[in-house]
Amino acid sequence: MSQRSRQLPRRSCLSTPGSSDRFLAKAPSATADFSFLDLEDSVAPKEKVAARAKVVNALTTLAWDDRVLCVRVNAWDTPWTYGDVIEVVGNAGERLDEVMLPKVRRASDVVALDLLLSQVEANAGLPVGHIGIEAQIETAEGLINVEEICASSRRLESIVFGPADFAASIGMPVTTIDESIHQGPSNPFTYVFSKMLMAGRANGLHVIDGPFLKVRDLDALRFAASISASYGFDGKWALTPDQALVLNEVYSPSQELFDKSFDILDAYKVATDENRIGAVMFGDEMIDEASAKIANSFVARGVRSGMTRSPK
Ligand code: GLV
Ligand code: MG
C-alpha cells in the first residue's frame, strides 16, 4: 500500500509477464526491491483478459516478501485499462502497493486513474488512497508534460522511463535499447534523464530508469545503469533476476561513500554544535550545510537498502 511503499528502495524493478504462470511463480524468489506484474506490452492481445486472473492469483497466493508490489495495466488508448484496474485492484488490492500506468501523455491520464481507483477501493473495502500510482513516461508528449504529470495526483509515488516506446515515439534510428545509445554521437536520453529527474524530485517522487533489452550482457547493463545512477535515479527496470542483482549494486552507495557520509555528518555536527562554525575542512574538502544534506541523502539511500556503517 502506498504509505508503506513510499519508504522502500526501488533499485531493481523486476518485470514479469502476467500471462505466464511459470514466470509469475518464479518472481517472488528473485532478489528485487520491486516486482511488477505486467498486463501491457509483454502480454499478447489475445491473452490480455485471461492474464488478469493469473495476476490476481499471483498477488494473493504467492509468498511475497516485503518488496513493493505493482501491476502495470494497459494504457488509456486501449480497450483494457478499466477492466484491468477493476479486476486486479478489486480482487487483489490489499497487498498491491501501486498501479503502473504506461504511455502517460498528460496529467488528466493520471487523474482519470486516480478517480477510478477511488471507486474500486471503496467497493473493495479498501481505504481510499491505499493504492499508489507509477506514471510511465515514454512518448514525446509525456516528456513535454512531465512537470504537470508529476504534480497531478497525491497517489503518485514514482515515474519510470520507457526507452523502447520513447525511441519509437521520437523516431530514434535504433532497433534495441542497449549501451550504444549512451555512446553515440548524440544521446537524447541525457535530456530525458535531466527533465524526468527534476520533475520527479520537485514533487518528491522516486525516479526510475527503464529496461535494458540486451538481457544477457550484464557488463553492458552495468555501464548503462551507472549513467542514470550518476544523475541520481533511484533504480532501473530489470527483465531477469540476474539483471536485478546488478542493479541492486549499481543503485546502492558504495560502502566507502556510505561510511564517508557518516564521517562528514559527525564532523559537521562537531563544527556547528561545539565550535559554532558553519564551514570547516574535512580532509582536503570544505564542508558546510549543503555537504551535510548530500551526506544525509547517501545515508538515507544506504539505510533504505539495508547497509550499515563499518566499524571504526
Ligand atoms: C517500456 O515499456 C519501454 O517502452 O521501454
Ligand atoms: Mg513501453
PDB file of C-alpha atoms and ligand atoms in Angstrom:
ATOM      1  CA  MET A   1       0.000   0.000   0.000  1.00  0.00           C
ATOM      2  CA  SER A   2       1.094   3.480  -0.804  1.00  0.00           C
ATOM      3  CA  GLN A   3       2.077   4.670   2.714  1.00  0.00           C
ATOM      4  CA  ARG A   4       4.356   1.675   3.158  1.00  0.00           C
ATOM      5  CA  SER A   5       5.936   1.567  -0.269  1.00  0.00           C
ATOM      6  CA  ARG A   6       6.986   5.221  -0.485  1.00  0.00           C
ATOM      7  CA  GLN A   7       9.741   4.495   2.022  1.00  0.00           C
ATOM      8  CA  LEU A   8      11.095   1.342   0.388  1.00  0.00           C
ATOM      9  CA  PRO A   9      14.088   1.113  -2.002  1.00  0.00           C
ATOM     10  CA  ARG A  10      13.486   0.596  -5.723  1.00  0.00           C
ATOM     11  CA  ARG A  11      16.948  -0.184  -7.052  1.00  0.00           C
ATOM     12  CA  SER A  12      15.731  -3.144  -9.110  1.00  0.00           C
ATOM     13  CA  CYS A  13      12.210  -3.180 -10.565  1.00  0.00           C
ATOM     14  CA  LEU A  14      11.546  -6.656 -11.943  1.00  0.00           C
ATOM     15  CA  SER A  15       9.110  -7.080 -14.807  1.00  0.00           C
ATOM     16  CA  THR A  16       7.089 -10.325 -15.036  1.00  0.00           C
ATOM     17  CA  PRO A  17       4.652 -11.081 -17.869  1.00  0.00           C
ATOM     18  CA  GLY A  18       1.195 -11.515 -16.358  1.00  0.00           C
ATOM     19  CA  SER A  19       0.229 -14.226 -18.839  1.00  0.00           C
ATOM     20  CA  SER A  20       2.979 -16.654 -17.788  1.00  0.00           C
ATOM     21  CA  ASP A  21       2.199 -18.841 -14.781  1.00  0.00           C
ATOM     22  CA  ARG A  22       5.788 -20.103 -14.906  1.00  0.00           C
ATOM     23  CA  PHE A  23       7.409 -16.654 -14.692  1.00  0.00           C
ATOM     24  CA  LEU A  24       4.848 -15.465 -12.137  1.00  0.00           C
ATOM     25  CA  ALA A  25       5.637 -18.423  -9.869  1.00  0.00           C
ATOM     26  CA  LYS A  26       9.365 -17.606 -10.013  1.00  0.00           C
ATOM     27  CA  ALA A  27       9.083 -13.851  -9.441  1.00  0.00           C
ATOM     28  CA  PRO A  28       8.971 -13.846  -5.589  1.00  0.00           C
ATOM     29  CA  SER A  29      12.313 -15.675  -5.376  1.00  0.00           C
ATOM     30  CA  ALA A  30      14.191 -13.016  -7.402  1.00  0.00           C
ATOM     31  CA  THR A  31      16.218 -10.585  -5.280  1.00  0.00           C
ATOM     32  CA  ALA A  32      14.411  -7.453  -6.425  1.00  0.00           C
ATOM     33  CA  ASP A  33      13.246  -4.397  -4.465  1.00  0.00           C
ATOM     34  CA  PHE A  34      10.130  -4.048  -6.599  1.00  0.00           C
ATOM     35  CA  SER A  35       8.124  -6.516  -8.701  1.00  0.00           C
ATOM     36  CA  PHE A  36       5.561  -5.529 -11.253  1.00  0.00           C
ATOM     37  CA  LEU A  37       3.220  -7.992 -12.900  1.00  0.00           C
ATOM     38  CA  ASP A  38       2.626  -6.849 -16.429  1.00  0.00           C
ATOM     39  CA  LEU A  39      -0.650  -6.745 -18.306  1.00  0.00           C
ATOM     40  CA  GLU A  40       0.729  -4.423 -21.010  1.00  0.00           C
ATOM     41  CA  ASP A  41       3.340  -4.983 -23.702  1.00  0.00           C
ATOM     42  CA  SER A  42       4.741  -8.349 -22.544  1.00  0.00           C
ATOM     43  CA  VAL A  43       1.235  -9.860 -22.847  1.00  0.00           C
ATOM     44  CA  ALA A  44      -0.192 -10.718 -26.277  1.00  0.00           C
ATOM     45  CA  PRO A  45      -3.526  -9.064 -27.124  1.00  0.00           C
ATOM     46  CA  LYS A  46      -5.340 -12.414 -27.161  1.00  0.00           C
ATOM     47  CA  GLU A  47      -4.130 -13.165 -23.599  1.00  0.00           C
ATOM     48  CA  LYS A  48      -4.907  -9.742 -22.123  1.00  0.00           C
ATOM     49  CA  VAL A  49      -8.197 -10.660 -20.460  1.00  0.00           C
ATOM     50  CA  ALA A  50      -7.097 -14.100 -19.231  1.00  0.00           C
ATOM     51  CA  ALA A  51      -3.899 -12.640 -17.742  1.00  0.00           C
ATOM     52  CA  ARG A  52      -5.884 -10.589 -15.203  1.00  0.00           C
ATOM     53  CA  ALA A  53      -6.953 -13.695 -13.223  1.00  0.00           C
ATOM     54  CA  LYS A  54      -3.389 -15.043 -13.311  1.00  0.00           C
ATOM     55  CA  VAL A  55      -2.100 -11.767 -11.872  1.00  0.00           C
ATOM     56  CA  VAL A  56      -4.783 -11.765  -9.156  1.00  0.00           C
ATOM     57  CA  ASN A  57      -3.862 -15.338  -8.287  1.00  0.00           C
ATOM     58  CA  ALA A  58      -0.129 -14.500  -8.152  1.00  0.00           C
ATOM     59  CA  LEU A  59      -0.703 -11.446  -5.952  1.00  0.00           C
ATOM     60  CA  THR A  60      -2.945 -13.268  -3.497  1.00  0.00           C
ATOM     61  CA  THR A  61      -1.349 -16.720  -3.264  1.00  0.00           C
ATOM     62  CA  LEU A  62       2.412 -16.445  -3.820  1.00  0.00           C
ATOM     63  CA  ALA A  63       4.795 -15.900  -0.883  1.00  0.00           C
ATOM     64  CA  TRP A  64       5.955 -12.315  -1.493  1.00  0.00           C
ATOM     65  CA  ASP A  65       8.424 -10.695   0.866  1.00  0.00           C
ATOM     66  CA  ASP A  66       8.027  -7.019   1.785  1.00  0.00           C
ATOM     67  CA  ARG A  67       9.061  -5.683  -1.644  1.00  0.00           C
ATOM     68  CA  VAL A  68       6.980  -3.085  -3.462  1.00  0.00           C
ATOM     69  CA  LEU A  69       4.294  -4.896  -5.496  1.00  0.00           C
ATOM     70  CA  CYS A  70       2.816  -3.322  -8.597  1.00  0.00           C
ATOM     71  CA  VAL A  71       0.693  -4.211 -11.610  1.00  0.00           C
ATOM     72  CA  ARG A  72       1.196  -2.498 -14.970  1.00  0.00           C
ATOM     73  CA  VAL A  73      -2.217  -2.031 -16.574  1.00  0.00           C
ATOM     74  CA  ASN A  74      -2.810  -1.239 -20.229  1.00  0.00           C
ATOM     75  CA  ALA A  75      -2.764   2.371 -21.429  1.00  0.00           C
ATOM     76  CA  TRP A  76      -5.890   4.519 -21.801  1.00  0.00           C
ATOM     77  CA  ASP A  77      -5.762   4.277 -25.609  1.00  0.00           C
ATOM     78  CA  THR A  78      -6.643   0.548 -25.426  1.00  0.00           C
ATOM     79  CA  PRO A  79      -9.936  -1.162 -24.529  1.00  0.00           C
ATOM     80  CA  TRP A  80      -8.447  -2.824 -21.431  1.00  0.00           C
ATOM     81  CA  THR A  81      -7.466  -0.216 -18.804  1.00  0.00           C
ATOM     82  CA  TYR A  82     -10.654  -0.001 -16.738  1.00  0.00           C
ATOM     83  CA  GLY A  83     -11.147  -3.787 -16.749  1.00  0.00           C
ATOM     84  CA  ASP A  84      -7.534  -4.312 -15.633  1.00  0.00           C
ATOM     85  CA  VAL A  85      -7.989  -1.936 -12.697  1.00  0.00           C
ATOM     86  CA  ILE A  86     -11.389  -3.252 -11.617  1.00  0.00           C
ATOM     87  CA  GLU A  87     -10.400  -6.902 -11.758  1.00  0.00           C
ATOM     88  CA  VAL A  88      -6.914  -6.690 -10.271  1.00  0.00           C
ATOM     89  CA  VAL A  89      -7.355  -3.949  -7.668  1.00  0.00           C
ATOM     90  CA  GLY A  90     -10.867  -5.163  -6.843  1.00  0.00           C
ATOM     91  CA  ASN A  91      -9.669  -8.712  -6.122  1.00  0.00           C
ATOM     92  CA  ALA A  92      -6.052  -8.327  -5.005  1.00  0.00           C
ATOM     93  CA  GLY A  93      -5.819  -4.719  -3.847  1.00  0.00           C
ATOM     94  CA  GLU A  94      -4.896  -5.466  -0.266  1.00  0.00           C
ATOM     95  CA  ARG A  95      -1.290  -6.489  -0.908  1.00  0.00           C
ATOM     96  CA  LEU A  96      -0.897  -4.332  -4.017  1.00  0.00           C
ATOM     97  CA  ASP A  97       1.153  -1.159  -3.491  1.00  0.00           C
ATOM     98  CA  GLU A  98       0.887   0.527  -6.874  1.00  0.00           C
ATOM     99  CA  VAL A  99      -0.632   0.570 -10.309  1.00  0.00           C
ATOM    100  CA  MET A 100       1.768   1.495 -13.109  1.00  0.00           C
ATOM    101  CA  LEU A 101       0.115   3.436 -15.925  1.00  0.00           C
ATOM    102  CA  PRO A 102       2.049   3.239 -19.209  1.00  0.00           C
ATOM    103  CA  LYS A 103       2.160   5.819 -22.012  1.00  0.00           C
ATOM    104  CA  VAL A 104       1.074   8.707 -19.788  1.00  0.00           C
ATOM    105  CA  ARG A 105       0.753  11.727 -22.076  1.00  0.00           C
ATOM    106  CA  ARG A 106      -0.831  14.341 -19.845  1.00  0.00           C
ATOM    107  CA  ALA A 107      -1.890  14.981 -16.257  1.00  0.00           C
ATOM    108  CA  SER A 108      -5.518  14.016 -16.950  1.00  0.00           C
ATOM    109  CA  ASP A 109      -4.409  10.425 -17.726  1.00  0.00           C
ATOM    110  CA  VAL A 110      -3.253  10.117 -14.109  1.00  0.00           C
ATOM    111  CA  VAL A 111      -6.290  11.955 -12.723  1.00  0.00           C
ATOM    112  CA  ALA A 112      -8.612   9.518 -14.534  1.00  0.00           C
ATOM    113  CA  LEU A 113      -6.807   6.551 -12.961  1.00  0.00           C
ATOM    114  CA  ASP A 114      -6.884   8.219  -9.534  1.00  0.00           C
ATOM    115  CA  LEU A 115     -10.683   8.656  -9.755  1.00  0.00           C
ATOM    116  CA  LEU A 116     -11.257   5.106 -10.948  1.00  0.00           C
ATOM    117  CA  LEU A 117      -9.043   3.743  -8.156  1.00  0.00           C
ATOM    118  CA  SER A 118     -11.077   5.595  -5.521  1.00  0.00           C
ATOM    119  CA  GLN A 119     -14.288   3.860  -6.631  1.00  0.00           C
ATOM    120  CA  VAL A 120     -12.652   0.459  -6.923  1.00  0.00           C
ATOM    121  CA  GLU A 121     -11.061   0.820  -3.472  1.00  0.00           C
ATOM    122  CA  ALA A 122     -14.357   1.868  -1.896  1.00  0.00           C
ATOM    123  CA  ASN A 123     -16.185  -1.089  -3.429  1.00  0.00           C
ATOM    124  CA  ALA A 124     -13.449  -3.496  -2.360  1.00  0.00           C
ATOM    125  CA  GLY A 125     -13.493  -2.257   1.250  1.00  0.00           C
ATOM    126  CA  LEU A 126     -10.019  -0.746   0.984  1.00  0.00           C
ATOM    127  CA  PRO A 127      -9.126   2.672   2.403  1.00  0.00           C
ATOM    128  CA  VAL A 128      -9.362   5.311  -0.324  1.00  0.00           C
ATOM    129  CA  GLY A 129      -5.811   6.254  -1.313  1.00  0.00           C
ATOM    130  CA  HIS A 130      -4.473   2.775  -0.477  1.00  0.00           C
ATOM    131  CA  ILE A 131      -3.039   2.237  -3.978  1.00  0.00           C
ATOM    132  CA  GLY A 132      -0.219   4.417  -5.317  1.00  0.00           C
ATOM    133  CA  ILE A 133       0.446   5.284  -8.963  1.00  0.00           C
ATOM    134  CA  GLU A 134       3.613   4.994 -11.021  1.00  0.00           C
ATOM    135  CA  ALA A 135       3.449   7.014 -14.251  1.00  0.00           C
ATOM    136  CA  GLN A 136       5.442   5.766 -17.208  1.00  0.00           C
ATOM    137  CA  ILE A 137       6.912   8.445 -19.446  1.00  0.00           C
ATOM    138  CA  GLU A 138       7.544   7.011 -22.883  1.00  0.00           C
ATOM    139  CA  THR A 139       6.347   9.441 -25.523  1.00  0.00           C
ATOM    140  CA  ALA A 140       7.498  12.875 -26.631  1.00  0.00           C
ATOM    141  CA  GLU A 141       4.174  14.285 -25.408  1.00  0.00           C
ATOM    142  CA  GLY A 142       4.568  12.649 -21.993  1.00  0.00           C
ATOM    143  CA  LEU A 143       8.052  14.065 -21.616  1.00  0.00           C
ATOM    144  CA  ILE A 144       6.967  17.574 -22.579  1.00  0.00           C
ATOM    145  CA  ASN A 145       4.163  17.365 -19.979  1.00  0.00           C
ATOM    146  CA  VAL A 146       6.158  15.541 -17.289  1.00  0.00           C
ATOM    147  CA  GLU A 147       6.113  18.501 -14.888  1.00  0.00           C
ATOM    148  CA  GLU A 148       2.334  18.682 -14.746  1.00  0.00           C
ATOM    149  CA  ILE A 149       2.089  14.876 -14.744  1.00  0.00           C
ATOM    150  CA  CYS A 150       4.294  14.673 -11.636  1.00  0.00           C
ATOM    151  CA  ALA A 151       2.085  17.184  -9.808  1.00  0.00           C
ATOM    152  CA  SER A 152      -1.230  15.620 -10.867  1.00  0.00           C
ATOM    153  CA  SER A 153      -2.132  13.249  -8.004  1.00  0.00           C
ATOM    154  CA  ARG A 154      -1.321  12.598  -4.365  1.00  0.00           C
ATOM    155  CA  ARG A 155      -1.248   8.911  -5.248  1.00  0.00           C
ATOM    156  CA  LEU A 156       1.878   9.321  -7.388  1.00  0.00           C
ATOM    157  CA  GLU A 157       4.912   7.604  -5.885  1.00  0.00           C
ATOM    158  CA  SER A 158       7.217   7.364  -8.864  1.00  0.00           C
ATOM    159  CA  ILE A 159       7.814   7.969 -12.530  1.00  0.00           C
ATOM    160  CA  VAL A 160       9.547   5.464 -14.786  1.00  0.00           C
ATOM    161  CA  PHE A 161      11.116   5.887 -18.208  1.00  0.00           C
ATOM    162  CA  GLY A 162      10.050   3.669 -21.142  1.00  0.00           C
ATOM    163  CA  PRO A 163      13.014   3.883 -23.527  1.00  0.00           C
ATOM    164  CA  ALA A 164      11.734   1.497 -26.212  1.00  0.00           C
ATOM    165  CA  ASP A 165       8.408   3.233 -26.728  1.00  0.00           C
ATOM    166  CA  PHE A 166      10.154   6.574 -26.337  1.00  0.00           C
ATOM    167  CA  ALA A 167      12.679   5.744 -29.092  1.00  0.00           C
ATOM    168  CA  ALA A 168       9.760   4.828 -31.344  1.00  0.00           C
ATOM    169  CA  SER A 169       7.878   7.992 -30.388  1.00  0.00           C
ATOM    170  CA  ILE A 170      10.711  10.351 -31.293  1.00  0.00           C
ATOM    171  CA  GLY A 171      11.947   8.404 -34.330  1.00  0.00           C
ATOM    172  CA  MET A 172      15.376   7.407 -32.984  1.00  0.00           C
ATOM    173  CA  PRO A 173      17.260   5.281 -35.524  1.00  0.00           C
ATOM    174  CA  VAL A 174      17.732   2.273 -33.190  1.00  0.00           C
ATOM    175  CA  THR A 175      16.199  -1.201 -33.078  1.00  0.00           C
ATOM    176  CA  THR A 176      17.023  -2.021 -29.453  1.00  0.00           C
ATOM    177  CA  ILE A 177      17.826  -0.341 -26.158  1.00  0.00           C
ATOM    178  CA  ASP A 178      21.399  -1.060 -25.194  1.00  0.00           C
ATOM    179  CA  GLU A 179      24.573   0.730 -24.121  1.00  0.00           C
ATOM    180  CA  SER A 180      25.282   2.070 -27.639  1.00  0.00           C
ATOM    181  CA  ILE A 181      22.617   4.761 -27.114  1.00  0.00           C
ATOM    182  CA  HIS A 182      24.877   6.324 -24.491  1.00  0.00           C
ATOM    183  CA  GLN A 183      27.963   6.085 -26.691  1.00  0.00           C
ATOM    184  CA  GLY A 184      26.746   7.523 -29.999  1.00  0.00           C
ATOM    185  CA  PRO A 185      27.447  10.978 -31.421  1.00  0.00           C
ATOM    186  CA  SER A 186      24.231  12.270 -29.837  1.00  0.00           C
ATOM    187  CA  ASN A 187      22.195  10.981 -26.934  1.00  0.00           C
ATOM    188  CA  PRO A 188      18.651  12.271 -26.460  1.00  0.00           C
ATOM    189  CA  PHE A 189      18.410  10.333 -23.191  1.00  0.00           C
ATOM    190  CA  THR A 190      20.556  12.938 -21.416  1.00  0.00           C
ATOM    191  CA  TYR A 191      17.699  15.422 -21.839  1.00  0.00           C
ATOM    192  CA  VAL A 192      15.145  12.801 -20.786  1.00  0.00           C
ATOM    193  CA  PHE A 193      17.074  11.914 -17.647  1.00  0.00           C
ATOM    194  CA  SER A 194      17.534  15.546 -16.583  1.00  0.00           C
ATOM    195  CA  LYS A 195      13.951  16.505 -17.265  1.00  0.00           C
ATOM    196  CA  MET A 196      12.410  13.465 -15.567  1.00  0.00           C
ATOM    197  CA  LEU A 197      14.671  13.803 -12.550  1.00  0.00           C
ATOM    198  CA  MET A 198      13.862  17.481 -11.979  1.00  0.00           C
ATOM    199  CA  ALA A 199      10.114  16.980 -12.411  1.00  0.00           C
ATOM    200  CA  GLY A 200      10.099  13.918 -10.169  1.00  0.00           C
ATOM    201  CA  ARG A 201      12.200  15.376  -7.396  1.00  0.00           C
ATOM    202  CA  ALA A 202      10.289  18.669  -7.414  1.00  0.00           C
ATOM    203  CA  ASN A 203       7.274  16.562  -6.418  1.00  0.00           C
ATOM    204  CA  GLY A 204       9.025  14.167  -4.021  1.00  0.00           C
ATOM    205  CA  LEU A 205       8.789  11.144  -6.347  1.00  0.00           C
ATOM    206  CA  HIS A 206      11.067   8.168  -6.946  1.00  0.00           C
ATOM    207  CA  VAL A 207      12.561   8.341 -10.446  1.00  0.00           C
ATOM    208  CA  ILE A 208      13.274   5.049 -12.221  1.00  0.00           C
ATOM    209  CA  ASP A 209      15.147   4.195 -15.428  1.00  0.00           C
ATOM    210  CA  GLY A 210      13.576   1.770 -17.924  1.00  0.00           C
ATOM    211  CA  PRO A 211      14.557  -1.618 -19.352  1.00  0.00           C
ATOM    212  CA  PHE A 212      17.858  -2.669 -20.960  1.00  0.00           C
ATOM    213  CA  LEU A 213      16.989  -5.120 -23.692  1.00  0.00           C
ATOM    214  CA  LYS A 214      20.311  -6.887 -24.337  1.00  0.00           C
ATOM    215  CA  VAL A 215      19.491  -9.122 -21.392  1.00  0.00           C
ATOM    216  CA  ARG A 216      22.489 -11.451 -21.484  1.00  0.00           C
ATOM    217  CA  ASP A 217      25.137  -8.715 -21.351  1.00  0.00           C
ATOM    218  CA  LEU A 218      25.356  -7.819 -17.671  1.00  0.00           C
ATOM    219  CA  ASP A 219      28.508  -5.698 -18.084  1.00  0.00           C
ATOM    220  CA  ALA A 220      26.755  -3.549 -20.655  1.00  0.00           C
ATOM    221  CA  LEU A 221      23.769  -3.276 -18.304  1.00  0.00           C
ATOM    222  CA  ARG A 222      26.091  -2.156 -15.509  1.00  0.00           C
ATOM    223  CA  PHE A 223      27.514   0.563 -17.745  1.00  0.00           C
ATOM    224  CA  ALA A 224      24.087   1.801 -18.903  1.00  0.00           C
ATOM    225  CA  ALA A 225      22.674   1.729 -15.366  1.00  0.00           C
ATOM    226  CA  SER A 226      25.635   3.667 -13.995  1.00  0.00           C
ATOM    227  CA  ILE A 227      24.620   6.574 -16.239  1.00  0.00           C
ATOM    228  CA  SER A 228      21.137   7.099 -14.803  1.00  0.00           C
ATOM    229  CA  ALA A 229      22.536   6.283 -11.328  1.00  0.00           C
ATOM    230  CA  SER A 230      25.022   9.136 -11.775  1.00  0.00           C
ATOM    231  CA  TYR A 231      22.099  11.544 -12.293  1.00  0.00           C
ATOM    232  CA  GLY A 232      20.583  10.354  -9.001  1.00  0.00           C
ATOM    233  CA  PHE A 233      17.925   7.950 -10.319  1.00  0.00           C
ATOM    234  CA  ASP A 234      16.672   5.523  -7.656  1.00  0.00           C
ATOM    235  CA  GLY A 235      16.734   2.359  -9.742  1.00  0.00           C
ATOM    236  CA  LYS A 236      16.094   0.679 -13.051  1.00  0.00           C
ATOM    237  CA  TRP A 237      13.781  -1.840 -14.560  1.00  0.00           C
ATOM    238  CA  ALA A 238      15.067  -5.487 -14.550  1.00  0.00           C
ATOM    239  CA  LEU A 239      13.948  -8.058 -17.096  1.00  0.00           C
ATOM    240  CA  THR A 240      15.660 -11.014 -15.388  1.00  0.00           C
ATOM    241  CA  PRO A 241      16.684 -11.901 -11.809  1.00  0.00           C
ATOM    242  CA  ASP A 242      20.354 -11.617 -12.904  1.00  0.00           C
ATOM    243  CA  GLN A 243      19.786  -8.061 -14.106  1.00  0.00           C
ATOM    244  CA  ALA A 244      18.184  -7.293 -10.720  1.00  0.00           C
ATOM    245  CA  LEU A 245      21.325  -8.390  -8.863  1.00  0.00           C
ATOM    246  CA  VAL A 246      23.481  -5.987 -10.918  1.00  0.00           C
ATOM    247  CA  LEU A 247      21.035  -3.125 -10.349  1.00  0.00           C
ATOM    248  CA  ASN A 248      20.931  -3.662  -6.578  1.00  0.00           C
ATOM    249  CA  GLU A 249      24.662  -2.941  -6.585  1.00  0.00           C
ATOM    250  CA  VAL A 250      24.710  -0.062  -9.053  1.00  0.00           C
ATOM    251  CA  TYR A 251      21.972   1.954  -7.299  1.00  0.00           C
ATOM    252  CA  SER A 252      23.338   1.452  -3.763  1.00  0.00           C
ATOM    253  CA  PRO A 253      26.015   3.830  -2.488  1.00  0.00           C
ATOM    254  CA  SER A 254      29.417   2.119  -2.193  1.00  0.00           C
ATOM    255  CA  GLN A 255      30.381   1.172   1.370  1.00  0.00           C
ATOM    256  CA  GLU A 256      33.145   3.786   1.132  1.00  0.00           C
ATOM    257  CA  LEU A 257      30.725   6.562   0.212  1.00  0.00           C
ATOM    258  CA  PHE A 258      28.239   5.414   2.835  1.00  0.00           C
ATOM    259  CA  ASP A 259      30.897   5.463   5.606  1.00  0.00           C
ATOM    260  CA  LYS A 260      32.308   8.795   4.406  1.00  0.00           C
ATOM    261  CA  SER A 261      28.813  10.300   4.595  1.00  0.00           C
ATOM    262  CA  PHE A 262      28.559   9.366   8.293  1.00  0.00           C
ATOM    263  CA  ASP A 263      32.045  10.844   8.885  1.00  0.00           C
ATOM    264  CA  ILE A 264      31.010  14.114   7.200  1.00  0.00           C
ATOM    265  CA  LEU A 265      27.876  14.296   9.358  1.00  0.00           C
ATOM    266  CA  ASP A 266      29.934  13.675  12.526  1.00  0.00           C
ATOM    267  CA  ALA A 267      32.499  16.349  11.580  1.00  0.00           C
ATOM    268  CA  TYR A 268      29.777  18.835  10.651  1.00  0.00           C
ATOM    269  CA  LYS A 269      27.982  18.265  13.961  1.00  0.00           C
ATOM    270  CA  VAL A 270      31.152  18.950  15.939  1.00  0.00           C
ATOM    271  CA  ALA A 271      31.850  22.071  13.842  1.00  0.00           C
ATOM    272  CA  THR A 272      28.396  23.585  14.196  1.00  0.00           C
ATOM    273  CA  ASP A 273      27.328  22.395  17.677  1.00  0.00           C
ATOM    274  CA  GLU A 274      30.608  22.510  19.608  1.00  0.00           C
ATOM    275  CA  ASN A 275      32.715  25.044  17.704  1.00  0.00           C
ATOM    276  CA  ARG A 276      29.877  27.142  16.271  1.00  0.00           C
ATOM    277  CA  ILE A 277      31.473  27.204  12.806  1.00  0.00           C
ATOM    278  CA  GLY A 278      29.331  26.717   9.663  1.00  0.00           C
ATOM    279  CA  ALA A 279      32.062  25.704   7.194  1.00  0.00           C
ATOM    280  CA  VAL A 280      35.099  23.573   8.094  1.00  0.00           C
ATOM    281  CA  MET A 281      37.767  21.470   6.409  1.00  0.00           C
ATOM    282  CA  PHE A 282      37.121  17.725   6.177  1.00  0.00           C
ATOM    283  CA  GLY A 283      40.448  16.328   4.913  1.00  0.00           C
ATOM    284  CA  ASP A 284      41.050  18.297   1.707  1.00  0.00           C
ATOM    285  CA  GLU A 285      37.416  19.304   1.266  1.00  0.00           C
ATOM    286  CA  MET A 286      35.437  22.218   2.636  1.00  0.00           C
ATOM    287  CA  ILE A 287      32.125  21.051   4.124  1.00  0.00           C
ATOM    288  CA  ASP A 288      29.068  23.044   5.143  1.00  0.00           C
ATOM    289  CA  GLU A 289      25.293  22.662   5.420  1.00  0.00           C
ATOM    290  CA  ALA A 290      24.954  21.601   1.763  1.00  0.00           C
ATOM    291  CA  SER A 291      27.587  18.870   2.235  1.00  0.00           C
ATOM    292  CA  ALA A 292      25.589  17.599   5.202  1.00  0.00           C
ATOM    293  CA  LYS A 293      22.451  17.468   3.025  1.00  0.00           C
ATOM    294  CA  ILE A 294      24.284  15.423   0.387  1.00  0.00           C
ATOM    295  CA  ALA A 295      25.689  13.111   3.072  1.00  0.00           C
ATOM    296  CA  ASN A 296      22.236  12.682   4.581  1.00  0.00           C
ATOM    297  CA  SER A 297      20.812  11.632   1.235  1.00  0.00           C
ATOM    298  CA  PHE A 298      23.508   8.933   0.833  1.00  0.00           C
ATOM    299  CA  VAL A 299      22.895   7.723   4.375  1.00  0.00           C
ATOM    300  CA  ALA A 300      19.137   7.540   3.731  1.00  0.00           C
ATOM    301  CA  ARG A 301      19.669   5.664   0.466  1.00  0.00           C
ATOM    302  CA  GLY A 302      22.101   3.198   2.079  1.00  0.00           C
ATOM    303  CA  VAL A 303      19.882   2.615   5.110  1.00  0.00           C
ATOM    304  CA  ARG A 304      16.891   2.018   2.815  1.00  0.00           C
ATOM    305  CA  SER A 305      18.998  -0.578   1.018  1.00  0.00           C
ATOM    306  CA  GLY A 306      19.884  -2.335   4.303  1.00  0.00           C
ATOM    307  CA  MET A 307      23.509  -1.072   4.606  1.00  0.00           C
ATOM    308  CA  THR A 308      25.226  -0.490   7.959  1.00  0.00           C
ATOM    309  CA  ARG A 309      28.171   1.747   8.842  1.00  0.00           C
ATOM    310  CA  SER A 310      31.521  -0.079   9.019  1.00  0.00           C
ATOM    311  CA  PRO A 311      33.028  -0.347  12.491  1.00  0.00           C
ATOM    312  CA  LYS A 312      35.800   2.211  13.139  1.00  0.00           C
TER     313      LYS A 312
HETATM  314  C1  GLV B   1       8.993   0.020 -21.690  1.00  0.00           C
HETATM  315  O1  GLV B   1       7.806  -0.012 -21.511  1.00  0.00           O
HETATM  316  C2  GLV B   1       9.587   0.660 -22.818  1.00  0.00           C
HETATM  317  O2  GLV B   1       8.815   1.073 -23.687  1.00  0.00           O
HETATM  318  O3  GLV B   1      10.820   0.749 -22.863  1.00  0.00           O
HETATM  319 MG    MG B   2       6.699   0.787 -23.163  1.00  0.00          MG
END
